[in-house]
Short mmCIF file of C-alpha atoms in Angstrom, two decimals:
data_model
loop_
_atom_site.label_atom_id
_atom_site.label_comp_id
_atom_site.label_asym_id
_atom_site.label_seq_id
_atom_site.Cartn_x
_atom_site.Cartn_y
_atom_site.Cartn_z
CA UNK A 1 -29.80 24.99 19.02
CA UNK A 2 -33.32 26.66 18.72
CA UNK A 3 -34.85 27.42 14.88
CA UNK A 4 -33.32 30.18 12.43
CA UNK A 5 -35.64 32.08 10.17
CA UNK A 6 -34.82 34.99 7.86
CA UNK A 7 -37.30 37.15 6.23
CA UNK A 8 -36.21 37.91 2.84
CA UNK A 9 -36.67 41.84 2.37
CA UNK A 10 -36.25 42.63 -1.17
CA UNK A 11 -39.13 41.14 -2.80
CA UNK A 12 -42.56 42.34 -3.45
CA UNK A 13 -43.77 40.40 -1.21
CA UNK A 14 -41.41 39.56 2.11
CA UNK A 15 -40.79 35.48 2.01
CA UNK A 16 -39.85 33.52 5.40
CA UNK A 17 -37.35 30.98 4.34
CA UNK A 18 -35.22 28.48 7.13
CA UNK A 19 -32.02 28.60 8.01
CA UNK A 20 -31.97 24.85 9.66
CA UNK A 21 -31.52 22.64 6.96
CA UNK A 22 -28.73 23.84 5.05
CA UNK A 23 -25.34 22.94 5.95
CA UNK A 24 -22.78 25.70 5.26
CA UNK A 25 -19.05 25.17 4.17
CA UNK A 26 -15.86 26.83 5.68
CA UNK A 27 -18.73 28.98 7.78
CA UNK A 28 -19.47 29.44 11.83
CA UNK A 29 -23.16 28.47 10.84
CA UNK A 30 -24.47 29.48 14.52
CA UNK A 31 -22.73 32.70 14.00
CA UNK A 32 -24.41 33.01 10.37
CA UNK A 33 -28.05 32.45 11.74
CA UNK A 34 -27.35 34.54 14.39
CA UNK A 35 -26.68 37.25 12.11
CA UNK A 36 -27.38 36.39 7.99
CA UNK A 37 -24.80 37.82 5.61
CA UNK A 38 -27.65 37.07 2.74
CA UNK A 39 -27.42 38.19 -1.03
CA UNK A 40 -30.07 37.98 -3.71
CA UNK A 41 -28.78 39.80 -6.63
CA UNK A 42 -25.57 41.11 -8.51
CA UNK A 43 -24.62 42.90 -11.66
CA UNK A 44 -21.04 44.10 -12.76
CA UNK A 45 -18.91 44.94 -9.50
CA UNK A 46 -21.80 45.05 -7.45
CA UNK A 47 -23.91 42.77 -4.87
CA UNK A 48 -27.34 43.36 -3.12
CA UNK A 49 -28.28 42.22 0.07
CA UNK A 50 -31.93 40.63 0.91
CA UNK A 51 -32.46 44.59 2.16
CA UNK A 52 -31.81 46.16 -1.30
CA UNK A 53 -28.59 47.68 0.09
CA UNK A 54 -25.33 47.43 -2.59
CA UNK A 55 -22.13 46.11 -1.92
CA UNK A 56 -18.88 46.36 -4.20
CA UNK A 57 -17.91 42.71 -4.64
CA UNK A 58 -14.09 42.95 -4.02
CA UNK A 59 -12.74 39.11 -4.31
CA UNK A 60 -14.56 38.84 -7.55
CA UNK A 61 -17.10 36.48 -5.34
CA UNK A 62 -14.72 33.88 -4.55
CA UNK A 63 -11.75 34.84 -6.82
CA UNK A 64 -13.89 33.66 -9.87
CA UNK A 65 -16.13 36.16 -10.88
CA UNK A 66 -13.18 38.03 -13.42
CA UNK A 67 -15.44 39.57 -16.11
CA UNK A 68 -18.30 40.70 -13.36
CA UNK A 69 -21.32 39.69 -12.50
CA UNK A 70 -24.53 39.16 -14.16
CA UNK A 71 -22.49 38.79 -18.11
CA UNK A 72 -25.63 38.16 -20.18
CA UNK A 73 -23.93 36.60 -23.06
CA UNK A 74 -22.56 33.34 -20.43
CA UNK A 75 -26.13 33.23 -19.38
CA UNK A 76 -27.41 33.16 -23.08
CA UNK A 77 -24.93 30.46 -23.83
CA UNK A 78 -25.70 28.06 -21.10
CA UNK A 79 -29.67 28.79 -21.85
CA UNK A 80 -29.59 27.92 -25.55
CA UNK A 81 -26.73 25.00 -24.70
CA UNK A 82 -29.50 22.85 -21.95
CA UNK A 83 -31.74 23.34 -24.94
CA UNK A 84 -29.92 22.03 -28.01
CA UNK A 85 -27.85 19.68 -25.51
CA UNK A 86 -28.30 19.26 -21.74
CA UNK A 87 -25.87 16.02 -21.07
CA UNK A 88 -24.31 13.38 -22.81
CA UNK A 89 -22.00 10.64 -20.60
CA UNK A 90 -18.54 11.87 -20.98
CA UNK A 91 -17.26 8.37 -20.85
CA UNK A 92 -17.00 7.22 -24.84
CA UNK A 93 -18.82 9.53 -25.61
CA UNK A 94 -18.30 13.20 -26.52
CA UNK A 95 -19.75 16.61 -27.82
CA UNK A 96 -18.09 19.41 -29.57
CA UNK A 97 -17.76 22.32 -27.11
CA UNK A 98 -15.64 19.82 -24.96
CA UNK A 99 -12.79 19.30 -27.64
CA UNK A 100 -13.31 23.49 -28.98
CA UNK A 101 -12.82 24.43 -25.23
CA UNK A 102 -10.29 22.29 -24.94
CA UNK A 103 -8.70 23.99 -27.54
CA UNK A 104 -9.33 27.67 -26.95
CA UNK A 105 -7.82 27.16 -23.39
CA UNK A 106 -4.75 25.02 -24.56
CA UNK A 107 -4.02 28.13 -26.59
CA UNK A 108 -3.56 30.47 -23.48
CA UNK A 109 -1.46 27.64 -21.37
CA UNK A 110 2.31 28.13 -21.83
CA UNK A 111 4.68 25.62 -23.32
CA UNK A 112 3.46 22.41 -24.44
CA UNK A 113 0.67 22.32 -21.57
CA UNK A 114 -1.38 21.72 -24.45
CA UNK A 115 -3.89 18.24 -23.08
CA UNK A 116 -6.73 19.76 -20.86
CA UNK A 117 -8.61 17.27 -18.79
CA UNK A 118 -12.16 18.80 -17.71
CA UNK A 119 -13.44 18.01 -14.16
CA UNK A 120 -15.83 20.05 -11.81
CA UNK A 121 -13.86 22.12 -9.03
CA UNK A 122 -10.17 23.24 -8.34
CA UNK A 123 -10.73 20.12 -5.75
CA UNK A 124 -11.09 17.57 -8.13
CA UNK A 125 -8.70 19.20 -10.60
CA UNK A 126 -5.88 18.93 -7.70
CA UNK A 127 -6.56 15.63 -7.07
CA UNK A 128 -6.52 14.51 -11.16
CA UNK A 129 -3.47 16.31 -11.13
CA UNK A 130 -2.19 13.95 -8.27
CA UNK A 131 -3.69 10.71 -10.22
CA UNK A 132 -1.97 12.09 -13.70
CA UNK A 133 1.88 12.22 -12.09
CA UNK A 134 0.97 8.91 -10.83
CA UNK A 135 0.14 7.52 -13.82
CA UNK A 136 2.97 9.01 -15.95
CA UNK A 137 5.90 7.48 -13.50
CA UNK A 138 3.77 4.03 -13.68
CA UNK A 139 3.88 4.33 -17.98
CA UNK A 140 7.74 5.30 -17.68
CA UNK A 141 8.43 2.47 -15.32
CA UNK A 142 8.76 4.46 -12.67
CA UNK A 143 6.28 3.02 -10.41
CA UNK A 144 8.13 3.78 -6.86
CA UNK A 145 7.66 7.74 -7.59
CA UNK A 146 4.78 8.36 -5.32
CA UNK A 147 5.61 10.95 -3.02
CA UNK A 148 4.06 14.27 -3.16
CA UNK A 149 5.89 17.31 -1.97
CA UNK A 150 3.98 20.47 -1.46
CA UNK A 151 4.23 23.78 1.10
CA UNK A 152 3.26 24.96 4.91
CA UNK A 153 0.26 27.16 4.46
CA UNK A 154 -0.65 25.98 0.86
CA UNK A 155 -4.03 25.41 0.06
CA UNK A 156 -5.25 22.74 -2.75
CA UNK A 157 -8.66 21.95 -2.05
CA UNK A 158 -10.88 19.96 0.21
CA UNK A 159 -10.89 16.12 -1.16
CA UNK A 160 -8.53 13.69 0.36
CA UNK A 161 -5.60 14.68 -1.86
CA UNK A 162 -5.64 18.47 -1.83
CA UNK A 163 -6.01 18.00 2.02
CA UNK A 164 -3.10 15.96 2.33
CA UNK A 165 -0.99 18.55 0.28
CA UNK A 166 -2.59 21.13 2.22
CA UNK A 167 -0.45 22.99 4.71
CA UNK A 168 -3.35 24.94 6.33
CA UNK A 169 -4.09 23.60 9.84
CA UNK A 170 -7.70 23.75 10.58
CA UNK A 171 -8.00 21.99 6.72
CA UNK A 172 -6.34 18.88 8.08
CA UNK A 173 -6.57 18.33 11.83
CA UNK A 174 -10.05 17.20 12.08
CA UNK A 175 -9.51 14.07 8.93
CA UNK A 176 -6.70 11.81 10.52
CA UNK A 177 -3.41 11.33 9.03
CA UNK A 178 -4.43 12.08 5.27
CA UNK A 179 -2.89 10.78 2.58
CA UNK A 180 0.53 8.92 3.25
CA UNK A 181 3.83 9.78 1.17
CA UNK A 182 3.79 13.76 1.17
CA UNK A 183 6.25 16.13 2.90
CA UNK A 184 5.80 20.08 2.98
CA UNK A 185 8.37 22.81 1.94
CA UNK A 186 8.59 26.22 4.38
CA UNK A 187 6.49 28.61 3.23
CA UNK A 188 7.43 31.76 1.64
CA UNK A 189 6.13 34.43 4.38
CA UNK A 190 9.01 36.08 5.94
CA UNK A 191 9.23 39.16 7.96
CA UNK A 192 12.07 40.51 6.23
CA UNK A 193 9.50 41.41 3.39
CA UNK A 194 6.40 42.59 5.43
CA UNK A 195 4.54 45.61 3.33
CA UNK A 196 6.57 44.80 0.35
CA UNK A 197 5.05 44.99 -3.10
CA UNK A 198 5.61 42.13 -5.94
CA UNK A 199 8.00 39.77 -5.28
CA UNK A 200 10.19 39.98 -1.87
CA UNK A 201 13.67 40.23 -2.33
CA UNK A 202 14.55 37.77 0.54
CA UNK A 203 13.48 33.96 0.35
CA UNK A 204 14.56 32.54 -2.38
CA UNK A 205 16.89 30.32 -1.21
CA UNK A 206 13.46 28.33 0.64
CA UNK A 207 13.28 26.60 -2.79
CA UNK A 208 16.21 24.77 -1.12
CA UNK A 209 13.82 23.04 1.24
CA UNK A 210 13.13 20.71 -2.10
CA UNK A 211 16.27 20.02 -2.46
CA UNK A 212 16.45 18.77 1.46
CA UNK A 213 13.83 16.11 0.56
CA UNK A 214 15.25 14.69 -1.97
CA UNK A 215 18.34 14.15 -0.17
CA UNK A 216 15.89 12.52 2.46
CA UNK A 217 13.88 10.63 0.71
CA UNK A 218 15.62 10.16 -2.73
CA UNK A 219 14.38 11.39 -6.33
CA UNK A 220 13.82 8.55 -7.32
CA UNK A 221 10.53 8.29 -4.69
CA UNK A 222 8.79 11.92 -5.24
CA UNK A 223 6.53 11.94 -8.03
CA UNK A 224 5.88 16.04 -7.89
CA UNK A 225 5.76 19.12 -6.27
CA UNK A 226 2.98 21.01 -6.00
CA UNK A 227 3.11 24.76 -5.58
CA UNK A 228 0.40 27.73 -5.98
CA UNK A 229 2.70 30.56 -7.75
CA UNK A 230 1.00 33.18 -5.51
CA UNK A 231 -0.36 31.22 -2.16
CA UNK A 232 -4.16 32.64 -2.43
CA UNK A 233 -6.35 31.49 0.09
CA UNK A 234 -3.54 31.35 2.84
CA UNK A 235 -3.85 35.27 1.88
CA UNK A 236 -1.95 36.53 -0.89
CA UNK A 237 1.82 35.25 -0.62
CA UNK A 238 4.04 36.44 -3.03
CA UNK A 239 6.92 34.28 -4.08
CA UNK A 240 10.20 35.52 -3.60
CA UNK A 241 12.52 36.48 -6.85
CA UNK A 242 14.10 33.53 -7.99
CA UNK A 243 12.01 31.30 -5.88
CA UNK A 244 10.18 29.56 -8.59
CA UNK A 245 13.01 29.38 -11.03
CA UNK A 246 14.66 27.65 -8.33
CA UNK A 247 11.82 25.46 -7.79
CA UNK A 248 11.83 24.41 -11.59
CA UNK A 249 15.64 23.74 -11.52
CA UNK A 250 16.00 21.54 -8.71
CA UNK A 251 12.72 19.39 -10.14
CA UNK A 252 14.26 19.43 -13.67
CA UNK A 253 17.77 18.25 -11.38
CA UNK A 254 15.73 15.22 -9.81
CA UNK A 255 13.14 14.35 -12.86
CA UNK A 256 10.62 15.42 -10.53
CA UNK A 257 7.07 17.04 -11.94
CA UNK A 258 6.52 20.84 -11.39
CA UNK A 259 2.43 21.66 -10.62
CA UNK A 260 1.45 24.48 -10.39
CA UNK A 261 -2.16 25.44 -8.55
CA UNK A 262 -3.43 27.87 -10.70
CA UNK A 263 -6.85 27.91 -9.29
CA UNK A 264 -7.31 31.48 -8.22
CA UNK A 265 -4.33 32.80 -9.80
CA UNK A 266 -5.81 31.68 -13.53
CA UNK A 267 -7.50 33.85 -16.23
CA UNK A 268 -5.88 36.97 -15.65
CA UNK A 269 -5.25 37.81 -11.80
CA UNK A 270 -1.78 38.35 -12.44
CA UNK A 271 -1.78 40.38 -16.09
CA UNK A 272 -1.36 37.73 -18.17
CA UNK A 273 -3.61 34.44 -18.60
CA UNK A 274 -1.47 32.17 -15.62
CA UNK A 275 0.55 33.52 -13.11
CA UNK A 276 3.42 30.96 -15.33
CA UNK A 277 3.45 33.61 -17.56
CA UNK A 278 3.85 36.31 -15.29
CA UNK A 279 6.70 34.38 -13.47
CA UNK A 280 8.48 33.21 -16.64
CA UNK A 281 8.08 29.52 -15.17
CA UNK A 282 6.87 26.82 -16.95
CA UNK A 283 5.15 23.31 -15.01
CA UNK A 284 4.58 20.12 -16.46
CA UNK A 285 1.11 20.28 -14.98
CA UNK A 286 -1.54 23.48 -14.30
CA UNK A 287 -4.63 23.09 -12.12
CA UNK A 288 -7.58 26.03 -13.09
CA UNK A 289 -11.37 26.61 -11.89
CA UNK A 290 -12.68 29.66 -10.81
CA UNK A 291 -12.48 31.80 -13.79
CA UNK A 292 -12.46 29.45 -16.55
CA UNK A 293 -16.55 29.77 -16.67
CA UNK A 294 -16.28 33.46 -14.61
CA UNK A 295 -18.22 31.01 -11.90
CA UNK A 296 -21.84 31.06 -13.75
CA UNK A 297 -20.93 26.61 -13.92
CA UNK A 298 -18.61 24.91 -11.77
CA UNK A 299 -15.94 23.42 -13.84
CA UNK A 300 -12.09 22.87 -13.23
CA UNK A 301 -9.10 21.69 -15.44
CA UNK A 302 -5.86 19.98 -15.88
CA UNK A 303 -3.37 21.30 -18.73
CA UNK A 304 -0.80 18.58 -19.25
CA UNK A 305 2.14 18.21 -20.75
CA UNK A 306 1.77 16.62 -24.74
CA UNK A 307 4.79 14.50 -23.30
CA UNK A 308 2.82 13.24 -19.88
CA UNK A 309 -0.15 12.94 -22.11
CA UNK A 310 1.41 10.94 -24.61
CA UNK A 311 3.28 8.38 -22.23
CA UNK A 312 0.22 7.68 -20.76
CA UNK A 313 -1.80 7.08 -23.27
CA UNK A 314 0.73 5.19 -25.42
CA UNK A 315 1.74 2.42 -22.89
CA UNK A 316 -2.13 1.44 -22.81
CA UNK A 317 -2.83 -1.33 -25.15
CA UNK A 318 -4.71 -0.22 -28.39
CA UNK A 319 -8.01 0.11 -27.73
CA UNK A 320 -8.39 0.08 -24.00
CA UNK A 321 -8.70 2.87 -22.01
CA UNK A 322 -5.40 4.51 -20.30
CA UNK A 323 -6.72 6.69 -17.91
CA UNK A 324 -8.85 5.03 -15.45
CA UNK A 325 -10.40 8.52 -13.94
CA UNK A 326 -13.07 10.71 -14.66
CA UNK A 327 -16.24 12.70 -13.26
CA UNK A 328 -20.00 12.26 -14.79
CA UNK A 329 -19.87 15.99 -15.01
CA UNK A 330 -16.35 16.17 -16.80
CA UNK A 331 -17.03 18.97 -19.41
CA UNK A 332 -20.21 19.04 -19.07
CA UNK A 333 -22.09 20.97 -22.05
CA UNK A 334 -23.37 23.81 -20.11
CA UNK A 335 -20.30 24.24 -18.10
CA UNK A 336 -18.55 24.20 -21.25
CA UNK A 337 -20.60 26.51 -23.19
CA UNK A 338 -20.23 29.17 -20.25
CA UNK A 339 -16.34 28.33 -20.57
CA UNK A 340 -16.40 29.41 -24.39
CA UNK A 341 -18.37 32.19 -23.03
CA UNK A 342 -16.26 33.54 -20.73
CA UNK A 343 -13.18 33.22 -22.74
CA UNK A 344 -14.56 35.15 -25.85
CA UNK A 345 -15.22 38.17 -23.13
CA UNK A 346 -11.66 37.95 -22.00
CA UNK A 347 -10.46 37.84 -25.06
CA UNK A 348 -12.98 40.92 -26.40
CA UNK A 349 -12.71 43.50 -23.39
CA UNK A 350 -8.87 42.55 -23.34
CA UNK A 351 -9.58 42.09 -19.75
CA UNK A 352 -5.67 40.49 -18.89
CA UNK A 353 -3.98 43.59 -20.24
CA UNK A 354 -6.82 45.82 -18.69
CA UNK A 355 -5.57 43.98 -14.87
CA UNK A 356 -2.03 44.08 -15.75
CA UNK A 357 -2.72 48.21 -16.39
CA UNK A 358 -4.69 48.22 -13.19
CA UNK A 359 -2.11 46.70 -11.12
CA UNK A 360 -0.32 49.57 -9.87
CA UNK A 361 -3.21 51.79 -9.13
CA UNK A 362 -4.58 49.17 -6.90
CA UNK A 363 -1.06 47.94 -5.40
CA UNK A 364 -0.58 51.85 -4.19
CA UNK A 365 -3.97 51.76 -3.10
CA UNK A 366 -3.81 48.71 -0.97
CA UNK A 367 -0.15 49.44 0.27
CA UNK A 368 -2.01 53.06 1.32
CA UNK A 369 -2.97 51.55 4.56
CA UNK A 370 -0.35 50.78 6.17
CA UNK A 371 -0.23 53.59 8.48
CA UNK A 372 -3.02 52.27 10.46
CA UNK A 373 -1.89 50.59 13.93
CA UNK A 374 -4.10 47.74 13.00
CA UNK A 375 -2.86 46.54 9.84
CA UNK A 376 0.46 43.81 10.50
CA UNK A 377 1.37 43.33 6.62
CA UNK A 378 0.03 44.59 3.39
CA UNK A 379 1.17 42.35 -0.09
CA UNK A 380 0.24 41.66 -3.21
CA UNK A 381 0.61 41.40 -7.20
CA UNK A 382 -1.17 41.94 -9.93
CA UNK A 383 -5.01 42.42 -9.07
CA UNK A 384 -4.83 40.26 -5.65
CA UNK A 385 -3.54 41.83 -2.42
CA UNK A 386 -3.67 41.11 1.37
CA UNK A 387 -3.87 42.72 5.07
CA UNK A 388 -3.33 41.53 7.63
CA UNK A 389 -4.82 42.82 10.96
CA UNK A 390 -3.10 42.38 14.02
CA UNK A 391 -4.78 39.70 16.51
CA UNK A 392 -6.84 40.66 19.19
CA UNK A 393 -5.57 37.37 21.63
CA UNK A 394 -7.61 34.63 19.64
CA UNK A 395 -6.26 34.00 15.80
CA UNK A 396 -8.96 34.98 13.38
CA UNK A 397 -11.23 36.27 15.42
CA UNK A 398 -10.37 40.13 14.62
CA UNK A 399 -10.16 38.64 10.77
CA UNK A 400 -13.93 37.57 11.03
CA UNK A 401 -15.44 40.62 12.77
CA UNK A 402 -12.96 42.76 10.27
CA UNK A 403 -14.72 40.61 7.44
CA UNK A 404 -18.34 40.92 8.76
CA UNK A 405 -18.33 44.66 9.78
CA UNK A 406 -16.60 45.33 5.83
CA UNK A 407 -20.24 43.95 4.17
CA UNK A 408 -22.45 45.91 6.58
CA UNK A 409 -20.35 49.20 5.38
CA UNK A 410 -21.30 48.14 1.82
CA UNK A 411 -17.87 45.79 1.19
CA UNK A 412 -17.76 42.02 0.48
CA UNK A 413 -14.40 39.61 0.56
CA UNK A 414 -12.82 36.83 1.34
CA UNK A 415 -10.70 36.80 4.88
CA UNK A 416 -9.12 33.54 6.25
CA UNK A 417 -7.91 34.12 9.46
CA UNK A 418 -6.60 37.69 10.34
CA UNK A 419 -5.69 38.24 6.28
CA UNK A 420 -8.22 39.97 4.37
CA UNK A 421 -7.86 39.63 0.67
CA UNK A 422 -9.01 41.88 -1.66
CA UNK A 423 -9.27 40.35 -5.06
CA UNK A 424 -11.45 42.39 -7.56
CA UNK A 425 -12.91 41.60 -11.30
CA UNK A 426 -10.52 42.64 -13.92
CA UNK A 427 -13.39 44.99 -14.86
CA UNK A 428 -12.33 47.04 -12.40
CA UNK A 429 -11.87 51.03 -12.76
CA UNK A 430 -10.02 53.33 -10.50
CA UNK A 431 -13.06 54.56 -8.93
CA UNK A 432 -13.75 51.25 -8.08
CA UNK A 433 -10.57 51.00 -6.25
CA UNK A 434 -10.71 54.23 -4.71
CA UNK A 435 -14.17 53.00 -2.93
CA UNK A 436 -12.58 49.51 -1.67
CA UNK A 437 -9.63 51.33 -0.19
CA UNK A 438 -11.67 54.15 1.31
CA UNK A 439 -14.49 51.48 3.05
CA UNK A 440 -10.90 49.52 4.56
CA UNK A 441 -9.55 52.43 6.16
CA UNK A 442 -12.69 53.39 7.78
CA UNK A 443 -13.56 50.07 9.02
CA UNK A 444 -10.16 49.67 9.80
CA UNK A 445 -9.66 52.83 11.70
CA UNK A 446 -12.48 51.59 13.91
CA UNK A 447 -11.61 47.86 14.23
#
């Protein structure tokens, strides 16, 4: 394959540095070292490149970044936290910013979702979610309730679980069968609501798919369903109105648990803390990464249920332990100061209520662009949104080039396939907006 170098512009002194050894993921690495997409440096909205050019940062880095880049007082915290405390073993053993951040996000999760379990990733936090509704059907005698149902184009991680959940093909085809015991729903992408803002008005009557599986399989074998309210890294799908009231109705009908993937979708996106809150829809479980630390530490969690919590833990025998599950790195002390962190600046800036007052601004923006010949579907809510570009013969290829061409004019996001999605901080202004929507019409226009 021959021997990638990149010299590294903006420093005093230019640096050579290889691009063999390191393995990229969800990336066509030849492509990469055949032409570097490299950044060194970011503050606020903005990126730099290894050339010293800026770039607006308009998926909040990877849908995590919600207060900006660069905060200083998340970088503070995490400093003077490695100093006073760098790690202590999270099994038996504890330290206070786990049980205060614990605390401070149990106040922003709806209903009684009020036991957070700390892990490292939206991955792992999928996968404890799995393990959790597992558990809770073994403590209520319900030990036959292992089935997983979950959607066509959903996305819920890379470990074994979220991959087996996952309806995206390219996640799946290359691991084998996956996990046994899990059916998928129809998705929620329908034509009848192309270039429609918010919620479709056709669709909701797919929540009926759920309803099809348990007259397959029987109730009494599904343990959950798993849904992200808005289907993020598929590119932005909206549900349908009614569709997750539905959802919640038929699993209350069955005894089946409601997830919810709140991954990307957490800490604002929508206008309010979870997109549950937005939707009026409460789950028994919640999955969140991304912005609980604005991504300065990886960390993910589950919110439980006080009445999955407690079933668990009270058919263990006194004294032993009832969850048999756990990461080395589960709430860490740095990742947990940066989560305090991050959560005071929400709560300071009143950053939620500043995205909910964005919304519409950017929505009108987005939905601006669909008078160019390219563009096959425009959606969105709150501060996330999606276009689609028509395929060029091969799917995704347009989507990459679309992608690539969009940081060169000065433009970074995420695209996954032929769906760019446009997902900036909730410090976002108008002007801000006004300069992602002007850089996607002109590299649209000349796609």
């Amino acid at each position: 394959m021959g021997h990638a170098e990149l010299t590294l512009q903006d420093h005093a002194v230019s640096k050579r540095i290889s691009l063999d050894e390191y393995w990229m993921p969800f990336t066509p690495n030849r492509d990469f070292k055949h032409d570097p997409k490299m950044v060194v440096r970011a503050e606020g909205m903005y990126l730099w490149n290894d050339r010293g050019d800026r770039l607006i940062d308009a998926s909040s880095g990877l849908f995590c970044v919600n207060a900006g880049h660069g905060r200083r007082e998340i970088a503070d915290a995490v400093s003077a936290q490695l100093r006073e405390l760098d790690f202590i073993a999270p099994f038996t053993r504890g330290h206070p910013k786990q049980f205060e951040l614990a605390t401070r996000v149990a106040e922003l999760t709806p209903g009684d979702l009020n036991r957070i379990f700390f892990v490292n990733s939206g991955s792992e936090a999928v996968d404890s979610a799995m393990k959790v509704a597992l558990a809770y059907w073994q403590a209520k005698g319900q030990g036959g309730r292992t089935m997983f149902v979950s959607r066509e184009r959903a996305y819920h991680g890379v470990n074994f679980g979220g991959v087996s959940l996952s309806g995206l093909v390219n996640n799946r085809r290359k691991f084998g069968p996956t996990l046994p015991g899990i059916a998928h729903m129809r998705h929620t992408h329908l034509k009848e609501n192309l270039f429609t803002p918010g919620e479709g008005l056709h669709g909701a009557d797919l929540a009926e798919d759920l309803t099809r599986l348990v007259n397959l399989y029987g109730p009494e074998n599904i343990a959950a369903c798993f849904v992200e309210p808005i289907a993020g890294s598929t590119g932005c799908l909206v549900p349908p109105k009614g569709y997750l009231e539905r959802l919640r109705a038929i699993c209350d009908q069955h005894g089946i648990l409601l997830v919810f993937d709140e991954v990307i979708t957490g800490f604002g996106r929508t206008g309010s803390a979870f997109a549950a809150q937005s939707f009026g829809v409460t789950p028994d479980l919640m999955t969140m990464a991304k912005g609980l630390t604005n991504g300065a530490q990886p960390m993910g969690a589950v919110a439980v249920s006080e009445r999955i919590h407690d079933t668990i833990v009270g058919a263990a025998p006194e004294g032993a332990i009832e969850f048999f599950h756990g990461y080395t790195y589960s709430g860490h002390p740095a990742s947990c100061a940066a989560g305090l962190a991050t959560l005071d600046i929400y709560r300071s800036e009143g950053l939620y209520e500043r995205a909910r007052d964005l919304s519409p601004y950017f929505l009108d923006a987005m939905f601006s662009l669909r008078d160019l010949p390219v563009v096959a579907d425009i959606r969105g809510y709150g501060l996330m949104a999606a276009v689609d570009v028509h395929p060029d013969g091969v799917p995704g290829r347009r989507g990459h080039r679309f992608q690539k061409l969009l940081f060169d004019a000065g433009l970074h996001l995420k695209a996954t396939g032929d769906a760019a999605i446009i997902a900036p901080p909730l410090v976002a202004e108008r002007a801000h907006v006004d300069r992602i929507t002007e850089t996607l019409r002109r590299t649209l226009a000349a796609l």
